[in-house]
CSV table of C-alpha atoms in Angstrom, one decimal:
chain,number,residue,atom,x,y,z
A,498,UNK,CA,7.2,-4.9,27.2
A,499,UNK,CA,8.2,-7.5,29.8
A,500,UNK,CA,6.6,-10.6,30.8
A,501,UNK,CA,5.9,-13.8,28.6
A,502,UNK,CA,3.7,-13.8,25.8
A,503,UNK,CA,2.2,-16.3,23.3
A,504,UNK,CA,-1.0,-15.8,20.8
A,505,UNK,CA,-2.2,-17.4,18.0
A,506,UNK,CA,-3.1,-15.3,14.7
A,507,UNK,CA,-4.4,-15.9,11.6
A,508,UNK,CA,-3.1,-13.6,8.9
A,509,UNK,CA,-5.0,-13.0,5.9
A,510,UNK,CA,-3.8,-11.5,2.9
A,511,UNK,CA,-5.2,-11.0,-0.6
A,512,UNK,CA,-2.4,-9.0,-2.9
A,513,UNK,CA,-2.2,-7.1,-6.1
A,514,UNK,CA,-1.5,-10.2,-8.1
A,515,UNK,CA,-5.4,-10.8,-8.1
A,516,UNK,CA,-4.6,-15.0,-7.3
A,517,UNK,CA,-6.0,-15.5,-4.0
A,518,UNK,CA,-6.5,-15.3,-0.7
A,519,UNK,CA,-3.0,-16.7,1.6
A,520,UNK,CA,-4.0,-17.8,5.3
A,521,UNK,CA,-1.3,-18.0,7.9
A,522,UNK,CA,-2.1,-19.4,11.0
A,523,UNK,CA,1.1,-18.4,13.4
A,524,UNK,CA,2.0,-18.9,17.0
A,525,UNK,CA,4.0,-16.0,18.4
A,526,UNK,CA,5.6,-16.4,21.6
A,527,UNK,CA,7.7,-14.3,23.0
A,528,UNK,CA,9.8,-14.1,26.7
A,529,UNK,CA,10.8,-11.4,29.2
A,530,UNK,CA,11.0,-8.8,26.0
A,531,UNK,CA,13.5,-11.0,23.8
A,532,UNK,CA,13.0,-11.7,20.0
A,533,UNK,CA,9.1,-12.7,19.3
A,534,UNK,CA,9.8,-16.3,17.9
A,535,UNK,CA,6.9,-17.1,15.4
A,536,UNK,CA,5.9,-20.5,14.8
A,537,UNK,CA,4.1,-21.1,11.3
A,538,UNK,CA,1.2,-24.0,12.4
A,539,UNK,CA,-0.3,-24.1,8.6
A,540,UNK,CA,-0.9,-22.3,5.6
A,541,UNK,CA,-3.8,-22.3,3.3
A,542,UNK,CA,-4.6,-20.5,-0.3
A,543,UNK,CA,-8.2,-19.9,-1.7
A,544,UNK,CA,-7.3,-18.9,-5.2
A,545,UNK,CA,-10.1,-16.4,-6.7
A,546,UNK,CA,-12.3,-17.7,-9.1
A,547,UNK,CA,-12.3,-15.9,-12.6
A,548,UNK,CA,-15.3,-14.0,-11.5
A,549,UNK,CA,-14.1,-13.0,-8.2
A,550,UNK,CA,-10.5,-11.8,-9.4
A,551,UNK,CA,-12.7,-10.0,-12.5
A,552,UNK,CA,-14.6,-7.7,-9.9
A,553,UNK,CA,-11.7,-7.2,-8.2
A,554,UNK,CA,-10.2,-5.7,-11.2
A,555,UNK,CA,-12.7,-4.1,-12.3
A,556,UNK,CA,-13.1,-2.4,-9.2
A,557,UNK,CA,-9.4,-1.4,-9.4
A,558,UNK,CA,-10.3,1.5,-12.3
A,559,UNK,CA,-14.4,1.7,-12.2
A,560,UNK,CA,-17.2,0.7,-10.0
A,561,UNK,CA,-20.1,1.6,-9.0
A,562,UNK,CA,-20.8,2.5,-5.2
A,563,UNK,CA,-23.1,-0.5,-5.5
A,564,UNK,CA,-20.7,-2.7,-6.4
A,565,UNK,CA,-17.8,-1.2,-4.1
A,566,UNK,CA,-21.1,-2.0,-1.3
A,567,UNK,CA,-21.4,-5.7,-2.6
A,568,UNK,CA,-17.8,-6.0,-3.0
A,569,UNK,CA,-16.7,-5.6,0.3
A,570,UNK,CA,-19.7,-7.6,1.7
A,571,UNK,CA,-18.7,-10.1,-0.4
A,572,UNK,CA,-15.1,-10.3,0.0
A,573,UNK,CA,-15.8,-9.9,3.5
A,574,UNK,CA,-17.3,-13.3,3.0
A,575,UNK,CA,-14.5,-15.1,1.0
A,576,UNK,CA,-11.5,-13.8,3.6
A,577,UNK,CA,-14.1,-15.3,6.7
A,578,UNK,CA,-14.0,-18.7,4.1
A,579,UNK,CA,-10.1,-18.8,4.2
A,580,UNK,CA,-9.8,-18.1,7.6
A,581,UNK,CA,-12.0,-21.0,8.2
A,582,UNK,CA,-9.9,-23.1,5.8
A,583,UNK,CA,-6.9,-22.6,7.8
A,584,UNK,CA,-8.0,-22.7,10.9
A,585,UNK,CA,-9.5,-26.3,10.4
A,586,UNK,CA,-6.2,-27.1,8.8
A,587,UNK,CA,-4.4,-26.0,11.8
A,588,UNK,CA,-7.4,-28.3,14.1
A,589,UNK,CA,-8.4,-25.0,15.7
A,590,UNK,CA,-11.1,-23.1,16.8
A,591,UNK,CA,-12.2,-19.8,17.6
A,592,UNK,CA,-11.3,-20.6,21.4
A,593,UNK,CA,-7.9,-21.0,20.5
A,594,UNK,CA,-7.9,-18.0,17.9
A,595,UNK,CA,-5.9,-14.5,19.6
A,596,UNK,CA,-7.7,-12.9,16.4
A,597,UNK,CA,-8.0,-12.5,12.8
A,598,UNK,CA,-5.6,-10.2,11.2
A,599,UNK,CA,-7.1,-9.4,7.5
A,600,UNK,CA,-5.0,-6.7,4.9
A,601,UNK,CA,-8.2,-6.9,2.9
A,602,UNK,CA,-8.1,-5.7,-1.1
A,603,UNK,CA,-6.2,-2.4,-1.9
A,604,UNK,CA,-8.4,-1.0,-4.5
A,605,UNK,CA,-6.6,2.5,-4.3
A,606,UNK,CA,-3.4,3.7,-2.7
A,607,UNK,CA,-2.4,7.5,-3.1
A,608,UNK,CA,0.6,7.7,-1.5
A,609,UNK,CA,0.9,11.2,1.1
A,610,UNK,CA,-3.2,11.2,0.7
A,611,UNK,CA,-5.4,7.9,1.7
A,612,UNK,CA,-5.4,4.4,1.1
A,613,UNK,CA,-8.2,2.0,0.7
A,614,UNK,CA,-8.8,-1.5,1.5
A,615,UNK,CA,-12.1,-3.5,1.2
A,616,UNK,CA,-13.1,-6.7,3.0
A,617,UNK,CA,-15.9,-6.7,5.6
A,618,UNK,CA,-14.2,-7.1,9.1
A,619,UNK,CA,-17.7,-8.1,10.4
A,620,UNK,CA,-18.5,-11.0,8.0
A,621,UNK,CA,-15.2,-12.2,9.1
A,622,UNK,CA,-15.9,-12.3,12.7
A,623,UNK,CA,-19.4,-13.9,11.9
A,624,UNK,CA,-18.2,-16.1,9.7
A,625,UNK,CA,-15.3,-17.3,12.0
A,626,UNK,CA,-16.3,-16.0,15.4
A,627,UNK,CA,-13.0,-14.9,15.9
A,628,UNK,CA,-12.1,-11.0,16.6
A,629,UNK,CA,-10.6,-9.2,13.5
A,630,UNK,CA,-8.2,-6.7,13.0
A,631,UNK,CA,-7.9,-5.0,10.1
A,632,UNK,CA,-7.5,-2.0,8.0
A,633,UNK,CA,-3.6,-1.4,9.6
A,634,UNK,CA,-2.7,1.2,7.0
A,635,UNK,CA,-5.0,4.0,7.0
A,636,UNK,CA,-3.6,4.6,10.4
A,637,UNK,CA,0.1,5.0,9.1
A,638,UNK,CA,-1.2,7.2,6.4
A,639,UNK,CA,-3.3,9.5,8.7
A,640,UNK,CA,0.4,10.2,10.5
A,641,UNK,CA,1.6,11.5,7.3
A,642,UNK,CA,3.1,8.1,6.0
A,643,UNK,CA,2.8,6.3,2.9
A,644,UNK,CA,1.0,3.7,4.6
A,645,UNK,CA,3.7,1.1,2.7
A,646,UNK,CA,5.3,-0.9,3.1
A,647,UNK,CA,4.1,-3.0,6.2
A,648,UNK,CA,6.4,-5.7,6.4
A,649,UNK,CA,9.1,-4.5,7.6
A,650,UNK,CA,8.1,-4.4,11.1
A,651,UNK,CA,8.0,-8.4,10.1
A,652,UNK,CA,11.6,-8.4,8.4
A,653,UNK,CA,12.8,-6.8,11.2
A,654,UNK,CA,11.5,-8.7,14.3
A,655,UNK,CA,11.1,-12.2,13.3
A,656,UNK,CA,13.7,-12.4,9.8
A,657,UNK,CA,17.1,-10.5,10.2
A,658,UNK,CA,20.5,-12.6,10.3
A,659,UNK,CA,22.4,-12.7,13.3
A,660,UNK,CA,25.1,-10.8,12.2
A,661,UNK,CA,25.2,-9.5,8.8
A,662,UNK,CA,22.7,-7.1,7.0
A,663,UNK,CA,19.9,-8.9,4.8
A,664,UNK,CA,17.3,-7.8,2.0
A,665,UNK,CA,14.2,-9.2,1.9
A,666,UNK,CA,13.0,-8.7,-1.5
A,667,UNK,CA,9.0,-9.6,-2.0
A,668,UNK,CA,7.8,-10.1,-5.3
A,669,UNK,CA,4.0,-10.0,-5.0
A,670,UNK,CA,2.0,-8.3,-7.6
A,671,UNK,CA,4.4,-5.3,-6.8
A,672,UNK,CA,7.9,-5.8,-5.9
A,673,UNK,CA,9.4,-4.4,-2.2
A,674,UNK,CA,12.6,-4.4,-0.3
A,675,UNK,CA,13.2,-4.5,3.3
A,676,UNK,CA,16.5,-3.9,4.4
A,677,UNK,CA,17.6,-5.5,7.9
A,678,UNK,CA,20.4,-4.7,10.1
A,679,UNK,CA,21.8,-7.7,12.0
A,680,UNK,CA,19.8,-8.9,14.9
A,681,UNK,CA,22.6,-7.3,17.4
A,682,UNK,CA,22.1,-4.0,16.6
A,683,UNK,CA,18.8,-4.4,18.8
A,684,UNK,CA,15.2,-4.5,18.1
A,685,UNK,CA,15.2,0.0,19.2
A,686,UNK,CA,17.9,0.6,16.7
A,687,UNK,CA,17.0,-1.5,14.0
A,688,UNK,CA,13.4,0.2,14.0
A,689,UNK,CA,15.3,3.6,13.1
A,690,UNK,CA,17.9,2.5,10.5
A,691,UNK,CA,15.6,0.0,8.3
A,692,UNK,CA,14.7,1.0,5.2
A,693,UNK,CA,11.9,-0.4,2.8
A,694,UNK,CA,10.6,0.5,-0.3
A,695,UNK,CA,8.7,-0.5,-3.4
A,696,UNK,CA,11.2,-1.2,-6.3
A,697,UNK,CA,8.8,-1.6,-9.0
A,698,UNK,CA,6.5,-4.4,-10.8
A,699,UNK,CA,6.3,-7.7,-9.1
A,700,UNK,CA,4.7,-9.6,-11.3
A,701,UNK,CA,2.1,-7.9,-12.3
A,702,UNK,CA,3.8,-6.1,-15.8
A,703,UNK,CA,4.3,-10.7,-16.5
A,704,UNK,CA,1.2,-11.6,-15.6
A,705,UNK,CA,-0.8,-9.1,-16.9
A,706,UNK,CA,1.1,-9.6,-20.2
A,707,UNK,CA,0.8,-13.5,-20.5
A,708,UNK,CA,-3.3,-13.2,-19.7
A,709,UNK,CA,-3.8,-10.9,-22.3
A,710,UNK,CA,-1.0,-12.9,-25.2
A,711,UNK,CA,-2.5,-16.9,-23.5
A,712,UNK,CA,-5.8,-16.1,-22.5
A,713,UNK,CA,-5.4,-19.9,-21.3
A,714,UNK,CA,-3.1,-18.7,-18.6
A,715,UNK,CA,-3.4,-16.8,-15.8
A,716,UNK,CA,0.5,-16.7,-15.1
A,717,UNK,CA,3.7,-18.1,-16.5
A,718,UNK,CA,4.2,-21.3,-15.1
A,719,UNK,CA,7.8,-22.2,-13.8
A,720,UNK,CA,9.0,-19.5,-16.3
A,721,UNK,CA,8.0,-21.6,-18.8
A,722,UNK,CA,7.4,-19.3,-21.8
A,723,UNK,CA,9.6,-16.4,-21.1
A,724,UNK,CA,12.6,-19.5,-21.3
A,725,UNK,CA,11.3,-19.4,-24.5
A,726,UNK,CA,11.8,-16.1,-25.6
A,727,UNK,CA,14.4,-13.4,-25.7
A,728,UNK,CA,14.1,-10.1,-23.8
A,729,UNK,CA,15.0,-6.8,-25.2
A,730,UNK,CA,17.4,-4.8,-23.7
A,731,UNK,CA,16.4,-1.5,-25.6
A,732,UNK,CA,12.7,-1.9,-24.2
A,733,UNK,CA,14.0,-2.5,-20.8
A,734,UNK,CA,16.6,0.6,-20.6
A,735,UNK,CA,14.0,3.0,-22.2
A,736,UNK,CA,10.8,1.8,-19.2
A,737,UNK,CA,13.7,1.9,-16.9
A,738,UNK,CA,13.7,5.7,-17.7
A,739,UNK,CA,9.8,5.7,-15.8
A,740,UNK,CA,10.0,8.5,-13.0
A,741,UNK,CA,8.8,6.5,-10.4
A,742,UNK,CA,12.4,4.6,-10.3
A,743,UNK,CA,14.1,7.9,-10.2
A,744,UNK,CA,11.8,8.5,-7.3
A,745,UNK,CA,13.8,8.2,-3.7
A,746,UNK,CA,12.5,6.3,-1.1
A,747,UNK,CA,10.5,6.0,0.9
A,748,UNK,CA,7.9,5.5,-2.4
A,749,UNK,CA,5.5,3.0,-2.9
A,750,UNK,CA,3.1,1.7,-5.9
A,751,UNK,CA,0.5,-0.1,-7.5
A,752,UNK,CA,-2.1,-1.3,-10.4
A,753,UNK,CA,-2.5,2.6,-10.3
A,754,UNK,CA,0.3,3.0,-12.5
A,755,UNK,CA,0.8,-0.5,-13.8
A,756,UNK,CA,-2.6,-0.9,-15.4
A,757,UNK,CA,-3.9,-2.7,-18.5
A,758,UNK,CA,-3.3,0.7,-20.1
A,759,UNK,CA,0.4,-0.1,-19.5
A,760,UNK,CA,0.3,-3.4,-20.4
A,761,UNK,CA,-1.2,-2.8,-23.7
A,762,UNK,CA,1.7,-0.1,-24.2
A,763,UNK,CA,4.1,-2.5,-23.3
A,764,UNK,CA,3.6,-4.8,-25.5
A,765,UNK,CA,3.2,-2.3,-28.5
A,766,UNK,CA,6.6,-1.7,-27.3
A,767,UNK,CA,7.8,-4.9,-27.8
A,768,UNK,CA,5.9,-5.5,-30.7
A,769,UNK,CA,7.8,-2.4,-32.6
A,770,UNK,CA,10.8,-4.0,-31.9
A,771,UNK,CA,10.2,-7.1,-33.5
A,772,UNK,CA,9.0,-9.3,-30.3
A,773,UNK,CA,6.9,-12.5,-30.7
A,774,UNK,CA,4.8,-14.0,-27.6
A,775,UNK,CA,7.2,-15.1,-25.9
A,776,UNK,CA,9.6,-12.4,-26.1
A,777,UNK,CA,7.1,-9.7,-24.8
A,778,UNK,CA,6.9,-12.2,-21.8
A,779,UNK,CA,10.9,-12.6,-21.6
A,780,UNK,CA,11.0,-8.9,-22.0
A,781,UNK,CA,8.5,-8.2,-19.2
A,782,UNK,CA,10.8,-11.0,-17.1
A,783,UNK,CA,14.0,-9.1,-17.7
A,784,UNK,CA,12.5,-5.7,-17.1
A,785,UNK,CA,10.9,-6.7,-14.0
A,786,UNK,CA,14.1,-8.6,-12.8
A,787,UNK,CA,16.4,-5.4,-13.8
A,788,UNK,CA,13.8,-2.9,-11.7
A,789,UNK,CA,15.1,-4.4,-8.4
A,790,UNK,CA,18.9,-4.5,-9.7
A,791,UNK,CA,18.6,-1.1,-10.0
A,792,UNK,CA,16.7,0.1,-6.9
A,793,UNK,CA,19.5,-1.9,-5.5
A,794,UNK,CA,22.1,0.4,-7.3
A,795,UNK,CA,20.4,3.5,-7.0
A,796,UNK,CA,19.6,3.3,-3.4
A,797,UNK,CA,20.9,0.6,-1.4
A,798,UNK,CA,23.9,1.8,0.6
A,799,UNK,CA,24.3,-1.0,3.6
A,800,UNK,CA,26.3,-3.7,3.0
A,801,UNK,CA,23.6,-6.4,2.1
A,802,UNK,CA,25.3,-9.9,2.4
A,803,UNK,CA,22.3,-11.6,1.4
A,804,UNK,CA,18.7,-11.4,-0.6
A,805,UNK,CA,16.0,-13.8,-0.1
A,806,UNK,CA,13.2,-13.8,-2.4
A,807,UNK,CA,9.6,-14.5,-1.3
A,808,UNK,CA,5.9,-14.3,-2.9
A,809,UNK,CA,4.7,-15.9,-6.0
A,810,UNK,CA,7.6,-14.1,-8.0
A,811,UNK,CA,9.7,-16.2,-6.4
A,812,UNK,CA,8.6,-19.4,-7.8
A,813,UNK,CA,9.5,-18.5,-11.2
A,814,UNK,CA,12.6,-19.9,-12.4
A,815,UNK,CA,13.1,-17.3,-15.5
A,816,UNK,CA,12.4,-14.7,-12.8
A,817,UNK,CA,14.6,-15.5,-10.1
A,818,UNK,CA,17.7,-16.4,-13.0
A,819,UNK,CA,17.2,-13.4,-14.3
A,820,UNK,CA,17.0,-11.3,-10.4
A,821,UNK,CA,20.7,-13.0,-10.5
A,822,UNK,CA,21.8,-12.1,-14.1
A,823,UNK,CA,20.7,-8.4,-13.8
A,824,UNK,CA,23.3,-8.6,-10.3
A,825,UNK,CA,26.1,-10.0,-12.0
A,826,UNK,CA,25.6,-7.5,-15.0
A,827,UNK,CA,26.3,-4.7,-12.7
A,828,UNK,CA,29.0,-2.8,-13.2
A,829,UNK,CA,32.4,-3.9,-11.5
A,830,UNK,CA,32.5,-1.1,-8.7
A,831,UNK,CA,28.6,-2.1,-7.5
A,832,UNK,CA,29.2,-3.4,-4.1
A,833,UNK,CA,26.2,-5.8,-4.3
A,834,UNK,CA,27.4,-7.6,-7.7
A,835,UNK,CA,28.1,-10.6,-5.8
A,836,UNK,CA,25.2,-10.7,-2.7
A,837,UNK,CA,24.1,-13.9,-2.6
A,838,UNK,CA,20.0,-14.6,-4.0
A,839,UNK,CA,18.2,-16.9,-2.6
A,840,UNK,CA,15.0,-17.8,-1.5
A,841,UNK,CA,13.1,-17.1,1.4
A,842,UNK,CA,12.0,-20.7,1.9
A,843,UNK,CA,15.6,-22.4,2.2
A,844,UNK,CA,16.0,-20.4,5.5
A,845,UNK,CA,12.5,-19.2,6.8
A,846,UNK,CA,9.3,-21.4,5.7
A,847,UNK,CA,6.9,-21.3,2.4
A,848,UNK,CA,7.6,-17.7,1.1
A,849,UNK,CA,4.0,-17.3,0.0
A,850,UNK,CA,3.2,-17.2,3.9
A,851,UNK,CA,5.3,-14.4,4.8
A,852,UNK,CA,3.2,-11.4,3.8
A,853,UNK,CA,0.3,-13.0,5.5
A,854,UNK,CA,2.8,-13.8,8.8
A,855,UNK,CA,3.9,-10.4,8.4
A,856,UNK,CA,0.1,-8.8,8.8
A,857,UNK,CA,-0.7,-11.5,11.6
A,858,UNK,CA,2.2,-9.7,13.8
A,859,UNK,CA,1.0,-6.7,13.6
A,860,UNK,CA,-2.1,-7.6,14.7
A,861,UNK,CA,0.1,-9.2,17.9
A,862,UNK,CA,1.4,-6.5,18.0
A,863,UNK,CA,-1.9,-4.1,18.3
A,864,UNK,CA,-3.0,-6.2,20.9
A,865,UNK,CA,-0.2,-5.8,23.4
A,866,UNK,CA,-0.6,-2.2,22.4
A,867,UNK,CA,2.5,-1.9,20.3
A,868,UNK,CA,3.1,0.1,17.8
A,869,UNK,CA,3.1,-1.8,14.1
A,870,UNK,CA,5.0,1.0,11.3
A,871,UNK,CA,8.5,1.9,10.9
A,872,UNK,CA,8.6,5.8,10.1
A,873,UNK,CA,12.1,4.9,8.3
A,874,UNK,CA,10.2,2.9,5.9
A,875,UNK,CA,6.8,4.2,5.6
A,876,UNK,CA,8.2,8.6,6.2
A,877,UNK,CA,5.5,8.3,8.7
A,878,UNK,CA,6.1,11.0,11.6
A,879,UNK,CA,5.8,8.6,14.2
A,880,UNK,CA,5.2,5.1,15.0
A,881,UNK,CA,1.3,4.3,15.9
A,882,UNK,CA,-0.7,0.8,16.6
A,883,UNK,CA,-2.1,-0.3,13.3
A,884,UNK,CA,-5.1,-1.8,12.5
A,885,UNK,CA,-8.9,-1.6,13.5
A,886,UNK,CA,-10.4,-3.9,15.8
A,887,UNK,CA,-13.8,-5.5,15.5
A,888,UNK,CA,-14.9,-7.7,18.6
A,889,UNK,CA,-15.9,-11.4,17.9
A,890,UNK,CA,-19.8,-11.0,19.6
């Protein structure tokens, strides 16, 4: 579309790592149809309090329909609370707010059936007085698409290189790739020949493992204890054996298969093989690190020059030395032995934002009546304006 544009969005997003609630507040401007340049203004995070993230667990395998009721009502509430957090960070109002853009909670995602994500649009709008948009996948889904990933239409439009192709690897709760053609190829193009996918556990298989060995902890701080340990390579090469890696994309996943049941098995696993704490939790490191190394191998084709790591994964130094480890321990002919992993922040801005910038475009995008999913990512059978809107009065 022609014509200059600019709109201010705050992006909510609550993931499947169960911490929080990120707020992005983001200006996107954009001129006479060239790239949309987005501007991040600030970032707030409302971590969940051990209550809140037990529901939200809980809810994840069993609830009752009157706690999926008071749930959403309730969340509803705590995503209008962050959005007010940043917006008051960012010395805003709702007069200067385009909308709200909220993901919401996944508490189930079937891929090639439904998807479902909680979060009351209209306690966010009342709470705020902003209009929402939400609920962008069920609309990607309905078109026969896995309704994941979502970012990509992000990776695409506002984080490719200039000229060379780029992975953007997010390590959430689950792990995804994007990968990006240069920004020459053209915004048309590059919407048919991006790829995205889910390439495993993020760190949810780590975290899930530390809470349940240091009850004291809800993650692994800086790494801390899986530096510590020693991983097991005969753990890692028999999980690595799961059918969902032998899966080819587009795929997608979730706490549906990586659930405490798993956990638990996991570190049975570990435990067979002689593992202490903090070997389970270099173990679950490794493993997790060695999932997108092999996604990589198995199914990335373009010539990636670079891969920058965002979300919470990416603030673990054991995680990210091990990301480049499992690389270099490719074998000789793998052409992406020696990309180049970094992080998102030393080129972009925090990492933790960009899933919550990501969901705020596509709520730009849904009100200049664009279209928000890449079928080449998602296998949807055609591209479709995400997202539900709920008026602000």
């Amino acid at each position: 579309a022609s014509g200059d544009r600019s709109a201010v969005i705050v992006g909510l997003m609550s993931g499947t790592s169960l911490d929080g609630i990120s707020a992005a507040v983001v200006r996107f401007r954009e001129a006479n149809g060239t790239a949309i340049h987005a501007e991040l203004i600030a970032f707030t995070q409302r971590p969940y309090a051990a209550n809140e993230r037990a529901r939200l667990e809980a809810a994840m395998h069993d609830a009752t329909a009157r706690e999926y009721c008071r749930l959403h009502a309730d969340l509803g509430d705590w995503l209008g609370a962050a959005a007010r957090d940043a917006m008051q960070a960012a010395h805003m109002t709702a007069n200067d707010i385009a909308a709200i853009a909220s993901h919401g909670q996944t508490i189930w995602h079937e891929p090639g059936h439904s998807t479902w994500q909680i979060g009351d649009a209209a306690r966010i709008a009342e709470h705020t007085g902003c209009a929402v948009i939400a609920d962008f996948r069920a609309r990607d889904v309905a078109v026969g698409g896995q309704g994941a990933p979502l970012v990509p239409m992000a990776d695409t439009r506002l984080f490719a290189h200039d000229t060379h192709w780029r992975a953007l690897q997010n390590i959430g709760g689950i792990g995804n790739v994007t990968i990006v053609p240069p920004r020459h190829v053209g915004t048309i193009q590059a919407a048919e020949t991006v790829r995205a996918f889910d390439t495993g556990p993020g760190v949810v298989i780590i975290d899930g493992v530390v809470r349940r060995l240091f009850p004291a902890r809800a993650f692994d701080r800086d790494g801390e204890i899986a530096q510590r340990g020693v991983a097991l390579p005969a753990v890692i090469d028999e999980l690595l054996r799961a059918p969902f890696f032998g899966g080819v994309p587009p795929k997608s996943t979730g706490r549906e298969l990586f659930t405490s049941d798993y956990i638990e098995a996991f570190i049975a696993r570990c435990r067979v093989a002689g593992a202490q704490d903090a070997d389970v939790v270099a173990t679950a490191t490794a493993f997790t690190a060695y999932t997108i190394a092999d996604q990589y191998a198995r199914f990335v084709h373009e010539p990636i020059r670079d891969v920058l790591l965002s979300g919470g994964g990416a603030k673990n130094p054991a995680l990210v030395q091990a990301i480049r480890t499992a690389f270099r321990a490719m074998p000789e002919g793998f052409p992406l032995k020696h990309t180049l992993v970094e992080s998102f922040d030393s080129v972009f801005f925090d990492g933790e934002a960009k899933e919550a910038v990501a969901f705020a475009l596509l709520a730009y995008l849904h009100l200049s009546g664009r279209s928000g999913n890449l079928p080449s990512a998602t296998g949807a059978r055609a591209a479709r304006i995400l997202g539900a809107l709920t008026p602000a009065a």
